[in-house]
Coordinates of C-alpha atoms in Angstrom, one line a residue:
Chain A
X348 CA 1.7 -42.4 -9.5
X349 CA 3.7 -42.7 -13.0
X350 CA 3.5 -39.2 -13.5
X351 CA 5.6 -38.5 -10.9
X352 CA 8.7 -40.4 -12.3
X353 CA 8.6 -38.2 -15.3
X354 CA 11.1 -35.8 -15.2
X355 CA 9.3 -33.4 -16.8
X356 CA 6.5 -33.4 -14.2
X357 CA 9.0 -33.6 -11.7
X358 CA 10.4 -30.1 -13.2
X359 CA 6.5 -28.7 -13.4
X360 CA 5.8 -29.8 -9.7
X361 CA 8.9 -27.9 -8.3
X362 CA 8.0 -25.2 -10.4
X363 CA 4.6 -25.2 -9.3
X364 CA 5.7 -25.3 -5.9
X365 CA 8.1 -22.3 -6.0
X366 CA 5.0 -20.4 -7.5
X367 CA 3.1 -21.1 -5.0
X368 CA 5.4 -19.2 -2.7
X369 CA 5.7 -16.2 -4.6
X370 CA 2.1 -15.9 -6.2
X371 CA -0.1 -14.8 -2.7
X372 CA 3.2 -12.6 -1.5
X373 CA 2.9 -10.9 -5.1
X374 CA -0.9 -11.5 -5.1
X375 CA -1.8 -9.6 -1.6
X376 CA 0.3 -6.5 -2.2
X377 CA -1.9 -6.3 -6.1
X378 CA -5.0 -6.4 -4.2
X379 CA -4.2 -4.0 -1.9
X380 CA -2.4 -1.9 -4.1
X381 CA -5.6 -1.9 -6.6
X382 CA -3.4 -3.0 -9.2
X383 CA -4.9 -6.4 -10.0
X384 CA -4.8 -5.7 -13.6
X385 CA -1.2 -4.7 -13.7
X386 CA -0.3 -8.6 -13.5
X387 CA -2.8 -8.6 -16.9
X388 CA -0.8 -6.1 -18.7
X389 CA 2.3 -7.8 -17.6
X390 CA 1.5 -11.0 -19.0
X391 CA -0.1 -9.3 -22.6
X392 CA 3.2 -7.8 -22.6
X393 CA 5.3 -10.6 -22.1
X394 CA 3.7 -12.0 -25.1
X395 CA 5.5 -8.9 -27.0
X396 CA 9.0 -10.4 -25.1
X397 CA 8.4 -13.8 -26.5
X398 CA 7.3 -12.7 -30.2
X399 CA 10.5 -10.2 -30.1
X400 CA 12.5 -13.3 -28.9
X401 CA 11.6 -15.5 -31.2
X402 CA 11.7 -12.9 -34.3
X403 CA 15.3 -12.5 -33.2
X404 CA 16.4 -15.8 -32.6
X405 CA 17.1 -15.2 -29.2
X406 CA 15.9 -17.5 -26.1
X407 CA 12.7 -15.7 -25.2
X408 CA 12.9 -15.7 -21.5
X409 CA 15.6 -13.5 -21.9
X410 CA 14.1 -11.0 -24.3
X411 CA 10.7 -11.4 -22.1
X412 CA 12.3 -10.7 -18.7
X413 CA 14.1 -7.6 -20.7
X414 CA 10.7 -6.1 -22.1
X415 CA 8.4 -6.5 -18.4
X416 CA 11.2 -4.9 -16.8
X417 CA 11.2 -1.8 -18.8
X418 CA 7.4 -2.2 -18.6
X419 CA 7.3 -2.4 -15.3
X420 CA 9.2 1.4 -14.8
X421 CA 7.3 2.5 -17.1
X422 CA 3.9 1.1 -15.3
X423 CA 4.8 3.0 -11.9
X424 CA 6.1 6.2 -13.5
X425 CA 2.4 6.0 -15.4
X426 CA 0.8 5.4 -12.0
X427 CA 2.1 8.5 -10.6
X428 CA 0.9 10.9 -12.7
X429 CA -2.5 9.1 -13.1
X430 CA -3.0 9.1 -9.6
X431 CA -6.8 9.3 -9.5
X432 CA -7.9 6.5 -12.0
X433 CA -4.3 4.2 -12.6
X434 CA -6.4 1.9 -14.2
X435 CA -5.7 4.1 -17.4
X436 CA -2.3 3.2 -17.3
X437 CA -2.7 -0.5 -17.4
X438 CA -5.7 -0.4 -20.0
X439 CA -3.3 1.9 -22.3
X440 CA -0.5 -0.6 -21.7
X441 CA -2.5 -4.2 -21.9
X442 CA -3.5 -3.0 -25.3
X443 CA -0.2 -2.2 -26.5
X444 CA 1.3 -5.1 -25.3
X445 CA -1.2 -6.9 -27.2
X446 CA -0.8 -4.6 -30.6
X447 CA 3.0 -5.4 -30.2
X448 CA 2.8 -8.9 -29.8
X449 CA 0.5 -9.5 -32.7
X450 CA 2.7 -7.0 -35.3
X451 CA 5.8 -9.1 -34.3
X452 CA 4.0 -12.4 -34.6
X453 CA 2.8 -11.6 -37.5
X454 CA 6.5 -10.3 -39.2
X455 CA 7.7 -14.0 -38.2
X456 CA 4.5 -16.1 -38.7
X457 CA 6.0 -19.3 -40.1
X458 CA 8.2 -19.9 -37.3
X459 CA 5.9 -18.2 -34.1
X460 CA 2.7 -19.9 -34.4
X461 CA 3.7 -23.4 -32.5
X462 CA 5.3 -21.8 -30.2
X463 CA 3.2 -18.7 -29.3
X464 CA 0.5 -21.3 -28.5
X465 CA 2.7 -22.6 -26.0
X466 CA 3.1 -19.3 -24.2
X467 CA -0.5 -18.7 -24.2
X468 CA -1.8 -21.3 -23.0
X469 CA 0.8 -22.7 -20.8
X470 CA 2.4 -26.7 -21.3
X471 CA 3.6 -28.8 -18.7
X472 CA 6.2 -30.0 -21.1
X473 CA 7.8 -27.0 -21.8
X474 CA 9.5 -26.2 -18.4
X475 CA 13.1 -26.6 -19.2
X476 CA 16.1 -26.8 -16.6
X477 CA 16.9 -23.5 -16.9
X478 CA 13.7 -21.8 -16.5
X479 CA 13.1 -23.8 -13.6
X480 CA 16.4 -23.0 -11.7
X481 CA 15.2 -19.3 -12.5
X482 CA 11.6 -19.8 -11.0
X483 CA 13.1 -21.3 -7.7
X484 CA 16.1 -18.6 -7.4
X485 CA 13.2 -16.0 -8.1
X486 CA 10.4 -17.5 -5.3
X487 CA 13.8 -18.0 -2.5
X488 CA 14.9 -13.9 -3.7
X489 CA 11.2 -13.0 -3.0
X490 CA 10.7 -14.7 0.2
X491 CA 13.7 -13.1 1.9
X492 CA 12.3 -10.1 0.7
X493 CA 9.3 -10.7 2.1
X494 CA 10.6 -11.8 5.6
X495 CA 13.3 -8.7 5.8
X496 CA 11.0 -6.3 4.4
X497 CA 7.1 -7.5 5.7
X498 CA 6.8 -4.0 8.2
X499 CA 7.7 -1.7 5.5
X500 CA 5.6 -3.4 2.7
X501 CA 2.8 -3.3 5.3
X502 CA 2.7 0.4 5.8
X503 CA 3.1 1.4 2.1
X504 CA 0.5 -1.1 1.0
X505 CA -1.7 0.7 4.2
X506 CA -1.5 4.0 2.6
X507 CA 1.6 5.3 0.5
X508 CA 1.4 8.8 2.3
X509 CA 2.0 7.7 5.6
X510 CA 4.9 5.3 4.6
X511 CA 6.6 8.6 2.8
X512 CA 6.3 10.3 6.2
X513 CA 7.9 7.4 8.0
X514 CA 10.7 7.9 5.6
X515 CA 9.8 5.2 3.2
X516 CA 11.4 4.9 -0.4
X517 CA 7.8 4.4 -1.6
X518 CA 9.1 4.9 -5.9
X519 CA 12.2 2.5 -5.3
X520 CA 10.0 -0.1 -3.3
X521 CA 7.0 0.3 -5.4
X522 CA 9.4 0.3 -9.0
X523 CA 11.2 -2.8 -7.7
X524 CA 7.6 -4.7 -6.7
X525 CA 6.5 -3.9 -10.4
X526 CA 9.6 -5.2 -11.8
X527 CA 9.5 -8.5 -9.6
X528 CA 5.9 -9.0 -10.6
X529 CA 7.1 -8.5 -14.3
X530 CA 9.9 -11.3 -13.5
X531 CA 7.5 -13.7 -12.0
X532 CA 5.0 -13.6 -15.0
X533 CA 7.6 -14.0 -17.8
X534 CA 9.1 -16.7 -16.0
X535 CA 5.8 -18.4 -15.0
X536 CA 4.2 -17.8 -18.4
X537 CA 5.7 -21.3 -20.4
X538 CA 4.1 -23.0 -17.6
X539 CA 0.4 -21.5 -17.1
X540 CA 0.4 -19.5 -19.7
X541 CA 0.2 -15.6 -20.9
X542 CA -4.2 -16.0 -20.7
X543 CA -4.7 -17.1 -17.0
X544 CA -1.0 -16.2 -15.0
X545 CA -2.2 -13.4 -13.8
X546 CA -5.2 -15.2 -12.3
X547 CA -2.6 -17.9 -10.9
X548 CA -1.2 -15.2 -8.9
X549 CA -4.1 -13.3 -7.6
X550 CA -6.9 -15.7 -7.0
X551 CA -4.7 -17.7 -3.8
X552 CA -4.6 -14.2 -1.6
X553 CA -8.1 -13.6 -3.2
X554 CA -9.4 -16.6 -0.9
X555 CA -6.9 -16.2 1.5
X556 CA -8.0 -13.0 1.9
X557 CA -11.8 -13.9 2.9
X558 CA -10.4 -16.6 5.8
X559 CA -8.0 -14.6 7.6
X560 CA -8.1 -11.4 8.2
X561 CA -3.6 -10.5 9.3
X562 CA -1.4 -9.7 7.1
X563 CA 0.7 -12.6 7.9
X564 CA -2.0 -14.8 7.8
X565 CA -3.3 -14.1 4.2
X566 CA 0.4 -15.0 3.0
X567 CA 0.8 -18.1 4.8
X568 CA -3.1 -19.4 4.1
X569 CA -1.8 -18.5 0.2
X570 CA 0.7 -20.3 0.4
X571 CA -1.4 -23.5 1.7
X572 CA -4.0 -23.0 -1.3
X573 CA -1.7 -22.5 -3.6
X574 CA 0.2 -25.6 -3.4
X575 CA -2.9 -27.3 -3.0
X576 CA -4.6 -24.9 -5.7
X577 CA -1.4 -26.0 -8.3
X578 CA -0.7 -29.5 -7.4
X579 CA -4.4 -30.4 -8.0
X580 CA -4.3 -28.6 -11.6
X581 CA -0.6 -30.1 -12.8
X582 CA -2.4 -33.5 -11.8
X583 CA -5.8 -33.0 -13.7
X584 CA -3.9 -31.2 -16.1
X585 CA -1.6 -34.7 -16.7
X586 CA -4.8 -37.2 -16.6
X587 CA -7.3 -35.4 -18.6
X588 CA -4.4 -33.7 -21.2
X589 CA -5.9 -30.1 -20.6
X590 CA -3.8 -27.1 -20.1
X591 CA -2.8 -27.1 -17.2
X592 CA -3.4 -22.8 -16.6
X593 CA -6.8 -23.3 -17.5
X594 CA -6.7 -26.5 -15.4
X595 CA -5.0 -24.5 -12.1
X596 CA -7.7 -21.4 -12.6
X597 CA -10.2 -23.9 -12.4
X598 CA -9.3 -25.1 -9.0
X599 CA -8.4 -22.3 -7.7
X600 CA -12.3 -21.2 -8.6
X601 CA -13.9 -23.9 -7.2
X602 CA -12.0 -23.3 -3.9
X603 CA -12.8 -19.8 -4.0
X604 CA -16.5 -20.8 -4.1
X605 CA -16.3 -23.4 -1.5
X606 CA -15.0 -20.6 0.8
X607 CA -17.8 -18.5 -0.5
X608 CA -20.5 -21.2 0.1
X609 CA -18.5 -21.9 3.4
X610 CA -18.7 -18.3 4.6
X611 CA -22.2 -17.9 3.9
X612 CA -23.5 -20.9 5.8
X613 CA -21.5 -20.0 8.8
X614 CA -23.1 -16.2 8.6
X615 CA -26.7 -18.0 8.3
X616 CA -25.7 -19.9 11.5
X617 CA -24.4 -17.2 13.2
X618 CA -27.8 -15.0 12.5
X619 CA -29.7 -17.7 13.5
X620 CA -28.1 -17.9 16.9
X621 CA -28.6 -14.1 17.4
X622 CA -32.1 -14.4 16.4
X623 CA -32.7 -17.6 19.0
Chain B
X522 CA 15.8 26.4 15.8
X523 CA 12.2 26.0 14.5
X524 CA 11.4 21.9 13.7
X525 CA 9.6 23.5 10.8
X526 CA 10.5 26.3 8.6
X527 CA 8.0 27.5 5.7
X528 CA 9.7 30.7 3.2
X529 CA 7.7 32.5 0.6
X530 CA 6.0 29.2 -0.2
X531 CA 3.8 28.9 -3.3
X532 CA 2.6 26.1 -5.0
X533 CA 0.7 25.7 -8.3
X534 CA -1.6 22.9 -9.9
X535 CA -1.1 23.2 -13.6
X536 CA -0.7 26.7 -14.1
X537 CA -3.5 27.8 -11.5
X538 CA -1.9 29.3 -8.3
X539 CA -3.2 27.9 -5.1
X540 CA -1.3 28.9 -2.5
X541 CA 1.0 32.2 -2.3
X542 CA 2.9 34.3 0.4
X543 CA 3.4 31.7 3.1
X544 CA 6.0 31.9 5.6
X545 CA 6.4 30.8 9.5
X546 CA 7.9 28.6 11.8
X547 CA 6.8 25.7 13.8
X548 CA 8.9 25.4 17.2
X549 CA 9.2 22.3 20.2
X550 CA 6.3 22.8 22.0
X551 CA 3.7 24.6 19.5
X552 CA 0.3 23.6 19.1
X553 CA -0.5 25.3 16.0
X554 CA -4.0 25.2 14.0
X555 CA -4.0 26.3 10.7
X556 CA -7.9 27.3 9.7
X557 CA -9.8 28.4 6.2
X558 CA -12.8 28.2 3.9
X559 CA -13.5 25.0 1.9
X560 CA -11.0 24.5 -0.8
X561 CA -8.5 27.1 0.6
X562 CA -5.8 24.8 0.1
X563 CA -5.3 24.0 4.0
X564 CA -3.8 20.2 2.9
X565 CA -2.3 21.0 0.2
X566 CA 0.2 23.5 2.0
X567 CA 0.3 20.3 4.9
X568 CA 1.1 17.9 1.9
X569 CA 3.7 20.6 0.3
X570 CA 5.5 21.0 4.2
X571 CA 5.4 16.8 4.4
X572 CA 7.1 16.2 0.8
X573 CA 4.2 14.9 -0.7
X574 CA 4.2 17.7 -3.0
X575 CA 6.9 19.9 -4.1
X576 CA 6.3 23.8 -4.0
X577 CA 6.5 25.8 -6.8
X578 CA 8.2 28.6 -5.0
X579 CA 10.3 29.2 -2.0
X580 CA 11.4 26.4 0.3
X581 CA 10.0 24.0 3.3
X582 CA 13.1 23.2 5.6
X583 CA 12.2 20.3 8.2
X584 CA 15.3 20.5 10.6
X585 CA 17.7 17.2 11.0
X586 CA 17.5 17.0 14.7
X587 CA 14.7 17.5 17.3
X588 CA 15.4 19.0 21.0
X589 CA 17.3 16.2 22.2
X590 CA 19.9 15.7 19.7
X591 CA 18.3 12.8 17.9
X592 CA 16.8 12.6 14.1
X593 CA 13.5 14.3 13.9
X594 CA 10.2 12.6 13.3
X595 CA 7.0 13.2 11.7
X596 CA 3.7 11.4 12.2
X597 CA 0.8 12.1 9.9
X598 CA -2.5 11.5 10.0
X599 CA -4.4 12.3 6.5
X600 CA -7.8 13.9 5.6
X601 CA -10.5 11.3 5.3
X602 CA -8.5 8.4 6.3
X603 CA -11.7 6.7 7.0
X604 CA -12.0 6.1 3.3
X605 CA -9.2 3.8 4.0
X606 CA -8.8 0.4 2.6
X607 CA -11.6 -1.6 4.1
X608 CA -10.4 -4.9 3.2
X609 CA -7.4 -4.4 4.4
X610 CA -6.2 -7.5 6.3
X611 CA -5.1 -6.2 9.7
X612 CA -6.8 -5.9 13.7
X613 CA -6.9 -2.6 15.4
X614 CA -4.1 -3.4 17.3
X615 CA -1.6 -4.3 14.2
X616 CA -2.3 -1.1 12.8
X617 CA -1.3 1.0 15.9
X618 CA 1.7 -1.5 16.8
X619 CA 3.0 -0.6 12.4
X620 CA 3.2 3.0 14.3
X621 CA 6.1 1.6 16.2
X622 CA 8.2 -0.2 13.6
X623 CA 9.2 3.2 11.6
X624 CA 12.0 5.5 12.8
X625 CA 15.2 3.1 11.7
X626 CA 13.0 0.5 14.0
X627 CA 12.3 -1.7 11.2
X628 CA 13.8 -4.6 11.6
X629 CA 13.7 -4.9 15.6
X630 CA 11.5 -6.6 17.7
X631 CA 8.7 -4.6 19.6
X632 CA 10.0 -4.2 23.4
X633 CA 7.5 -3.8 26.1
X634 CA 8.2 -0.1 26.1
X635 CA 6.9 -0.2 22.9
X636 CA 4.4 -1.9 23.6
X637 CA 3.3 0.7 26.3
X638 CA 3.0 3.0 23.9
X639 CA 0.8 1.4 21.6
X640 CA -1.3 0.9 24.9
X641 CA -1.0 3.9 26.1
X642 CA -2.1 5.3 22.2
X643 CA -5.3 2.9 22.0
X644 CA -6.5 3.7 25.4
X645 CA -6.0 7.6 24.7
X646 CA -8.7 7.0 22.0
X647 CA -10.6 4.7 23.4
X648 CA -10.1 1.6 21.4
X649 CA -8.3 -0.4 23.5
X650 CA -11.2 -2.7 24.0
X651 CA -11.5 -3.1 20.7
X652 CA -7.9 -3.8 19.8
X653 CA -8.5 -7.5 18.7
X654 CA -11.1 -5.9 15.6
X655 CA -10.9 -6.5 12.0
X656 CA -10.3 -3.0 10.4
X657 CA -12.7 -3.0 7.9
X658 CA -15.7 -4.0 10.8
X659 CA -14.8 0.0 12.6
X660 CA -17.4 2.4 11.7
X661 CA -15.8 5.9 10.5
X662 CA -15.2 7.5 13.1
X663 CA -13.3 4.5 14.7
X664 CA -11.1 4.4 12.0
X665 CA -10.4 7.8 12.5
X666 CA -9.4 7.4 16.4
X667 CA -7.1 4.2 15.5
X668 CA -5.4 6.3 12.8
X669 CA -4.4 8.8 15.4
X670 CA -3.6 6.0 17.8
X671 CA -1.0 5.1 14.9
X672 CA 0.4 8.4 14.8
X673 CA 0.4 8.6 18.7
X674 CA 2.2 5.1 18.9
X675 CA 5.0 7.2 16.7
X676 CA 5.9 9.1 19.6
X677 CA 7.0 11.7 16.5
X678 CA 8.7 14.9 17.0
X679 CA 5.9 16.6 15.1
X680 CA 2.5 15.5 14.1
X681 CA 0.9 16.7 11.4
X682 CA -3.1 16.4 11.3
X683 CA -5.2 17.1 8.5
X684 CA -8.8 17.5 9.9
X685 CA -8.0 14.4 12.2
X686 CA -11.5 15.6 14.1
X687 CA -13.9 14.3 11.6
X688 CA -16.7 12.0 12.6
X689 CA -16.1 12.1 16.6
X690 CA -18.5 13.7 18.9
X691 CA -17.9 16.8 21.0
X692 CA -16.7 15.1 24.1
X693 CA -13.7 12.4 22.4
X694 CA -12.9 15.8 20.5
X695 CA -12.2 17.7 23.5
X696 CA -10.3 14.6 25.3
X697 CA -8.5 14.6 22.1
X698 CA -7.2 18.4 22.2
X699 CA -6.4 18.0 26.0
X700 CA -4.1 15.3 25.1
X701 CA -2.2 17.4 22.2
X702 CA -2.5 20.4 24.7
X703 CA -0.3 18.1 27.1
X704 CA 1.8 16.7 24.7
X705 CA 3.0 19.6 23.8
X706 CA 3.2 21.5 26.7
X707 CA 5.2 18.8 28.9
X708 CA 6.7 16.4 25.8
X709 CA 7.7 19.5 23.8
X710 CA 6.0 17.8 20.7
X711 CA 5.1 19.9 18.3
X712 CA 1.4 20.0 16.1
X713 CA 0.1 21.6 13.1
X714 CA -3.7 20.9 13.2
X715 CA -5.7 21.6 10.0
X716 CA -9.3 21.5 11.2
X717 CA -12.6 23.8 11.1
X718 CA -13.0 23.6 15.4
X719 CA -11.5 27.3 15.9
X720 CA -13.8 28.1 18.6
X721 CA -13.1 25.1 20.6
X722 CA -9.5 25.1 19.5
X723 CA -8.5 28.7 20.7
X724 CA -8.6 27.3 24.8
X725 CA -6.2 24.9 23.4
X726 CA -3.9 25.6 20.8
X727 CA -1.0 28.5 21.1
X728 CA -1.1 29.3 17.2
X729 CA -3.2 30.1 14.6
X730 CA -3.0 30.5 10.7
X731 CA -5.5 31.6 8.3
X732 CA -5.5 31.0 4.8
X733 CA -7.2 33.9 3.0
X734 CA -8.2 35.2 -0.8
X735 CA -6.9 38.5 -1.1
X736 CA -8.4 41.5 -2.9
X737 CA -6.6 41.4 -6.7
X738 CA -5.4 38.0 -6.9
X739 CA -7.1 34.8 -9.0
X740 CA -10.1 33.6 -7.3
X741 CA -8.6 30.2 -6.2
X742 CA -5.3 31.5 -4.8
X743 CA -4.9 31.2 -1.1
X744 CA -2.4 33.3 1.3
X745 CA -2.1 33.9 4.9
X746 CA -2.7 36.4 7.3
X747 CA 0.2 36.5 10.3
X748 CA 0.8 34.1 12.2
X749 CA -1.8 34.9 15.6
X750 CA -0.4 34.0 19.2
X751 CA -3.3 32.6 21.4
X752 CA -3.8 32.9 25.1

């Protein structure tokens, strides 16, 4: 129970929680969009924002939100002209990001190397108050979104032809998803870290997606596993002094393979009864 | 004034000419099939009069208005939409109802005459019964049928339908041309119907295009003859 009368647990909880609001929203439309590995190359890139930031002497947020959001154009104007296999486009990038992020590191090594570790791997500690008032402004900006905008996301993540012939601004909605998903993963990053984020925003509508099978549904079931999913990891995360992306991912695995296990037994039972 | 008007339209990919020479007009009330060869460019040409691509010559002019004075639609139903997203979290009856929410209807709740429609769309291809199914569970040719349901639900000005055929039998096909038959002969909708069926098609439709290699020109570029009034 003490570890809820520290503020800076207090800080990662509400963080954790306005996450877990934004991560299946964010989550679903990557799956069905087939750009799961776009999240990836965000978060490699970010780590180019960070090293940049701290090169400069600037707060790294900043220069980190800057760099994903010019990624992020960039990601959709790539996706567009490699229509037939994007995945190009985010392997190109991912490795960049990467390239960049180690050239940088390496110009300002003395100072980086502490706190590099920190954005890789994630640390409960290192939420500050600012940060956090940017992750909750961010998750209450996404869920209006969300609610005002639900019919049209649904028919351009359906098929992007047919939402252009219902009149659709399918490059402003799809360049202002990218650069959302680029704001979410620098912001998240101190907290889960650069290596697992984008698994912190996938895997929830990943199991979501094998209970429900509406739109709606997947979102809100999300939600449900992902403040269960996060809450679970800051806590094991706290007791057992791991990091707490690795400790998140880990529970958001063994969820994912209850469901599995879950789904399996009921099929069983279900053949069974058709067989009897 | 035609809904659609098509002038001297070309269109390249890369620096290989595709299509070349095509011109006509798509009035209320026209059911017009557009027929060719494999690879003759038949959705490209749809996808260059929809937006989706942007001609390389000449123009595509979709008017402002339709018959009755208010903003002209389009519904579209794509070539192998079966391939569609099987995982795709949705029932057969959300994806016809998204049909209704276009049109600056967005943002308003569905009203029971638009709920009639989406009826009236999933019992016209026979899915009605199985409104309440997962997506991904429909066999191809099921998919096919709720895809047009979609478009149907529309109520568009114009539909557009690239092979929408493929995968039912000979009896839901027929059903199926009666139905554009009628919309277009008492709704004043208009169609433009890419699709290999000319034999069946020519009791039905008014119009016909056909997209042809002429003698002299590169062995992928596509033109068409005139436009042919059917009985």
């Amino acid at each position: 129970m003490e570890m809820f009368f520290h503020g800076f647990m207090q800080r990662a909880f509400l963080a954790s929680f306005s996450i877990s609001i934004i991560a299946p929203i964010l989550g679903l439309l990557l799956i069905l969009r087939r750009q799961s590995l776009m999240a990836d190359t965000l978060s490699h890139v970010s780590l180019a924002g960070v090293a940049l930031g701290l090169l400069l002497g600037v707060n790294p947020t900043w220069t980190n939100i800057l760099v994903v959001i010019i990624l992020a154009i960039i990601l959709e104007y790539l996706r567009t002209i490699y229509r037939s296999y994007s995945e190009l486009s985010v392997a190109l990038l991912m490795s960049a990001g990467m390239a960049i992020a180690l050239f940088l590191m390496s110009l300002n090594q003395a100072k980086t190397s502490v706190n590099i570790t920190q954005f890789l791997f994630g640390s409960i500690v290192t939420i500050s108050q600012e940060q956090l008032i940017l992750l909750v402004g961010l998750s209450i900006i996404i869920a209006l979104l969300y609610v005002f905008f639900r019919k049209p996301l649904y028919v351009l993540t359906f098929d992007e032809d047919t939402a252009f012939t219902a009149g659709l601004p399918i490059k402003r909605m799809s360049i202002l998803f990218n650069v959302l998903t680029g704001i979410t993963i620098a912001v998240s990053m101190p907290i889960v870290g650069a290596l697992l984020v984008s698994a912190i925003i996938i895997l929830p509508a990943a199991i979501a997606l094998r209970i429900s099978h509406h739109f709606n549904g997947v979102i809100l079931i999300g939600m449900v596993i992902a403040i269960s999913g996060m809450t679970s990891g800051l806590i094991l995360s706290y007791q057992f002094s791991t990091p707490p992306g690795a400790s998140i991912t880990l529970v958001f695995i063994a969820i994912f393979s209850l469901t599995l296990l879950f789904r399996t037994f009921l099929n069983i039972r279900k053949n069974r009864k058709t067989v009897v | 004034m035609p809904y659609i008007t098509v002038r001297d339209l070309a269109f390249k990919y890369g620096t290989e000419t595709v299509l070349t020479n095509i011109s006509f007009d798509i009035y209320a009330g026209d059911f017009m099939i557009l027929t060719g060869e494999n690879g003759a460019a038949k959705s490209t040409l749809l996808r260059n009069i929809l937006g989706l691509l942007k001609p390389t010559q000449g123009t595509v002019t979709i008017a402002k208005l339709n018959n009755q004075n208010k903003p002209l639609t389009l519904g579209y139903v794509p070539q192998q939409v079966a391939s569609f997203n099987v995982g795709f979290p949705s029932t057969v009856y959300e994806l016809v109802q998204s049909g209704r929410f276009q049109n600056g209807r967005w943002y308003k709740r569905l009203s029971q005459v638009d709920k009639q429609h989406i009826k009236s769309a999933l019992l016209a291809v026979g899915m009605w019964d199985m409104r309440h199914k997962k997506i991904g569970d429909l066999s191809g040719g099921q998919k096919q049928r709720i895809s047009i349901a979609r478009t149907f639900a529309t109520d568009a000005d114009v539909y557009v339908l690239d092979e929408p055929t493929t995968g039912m039998d000979k009896a839901s096909r027929e059903a199926f041309y009666q139905l554009l038959k009628h919309s277009c002969t008492y709704h004043k909708k208009a169609v433009l119907m890419v699709t290999h069926d000319y034999h069946d098609l020519q009791n039905y439709a008014n119009r016909h295009i056909t997209l042809t290699r002429k003698e002299g020109t590169p062995w992928r570029c596509f033109s068409m003859d005139s436009c042919k009034e059917l009985s």
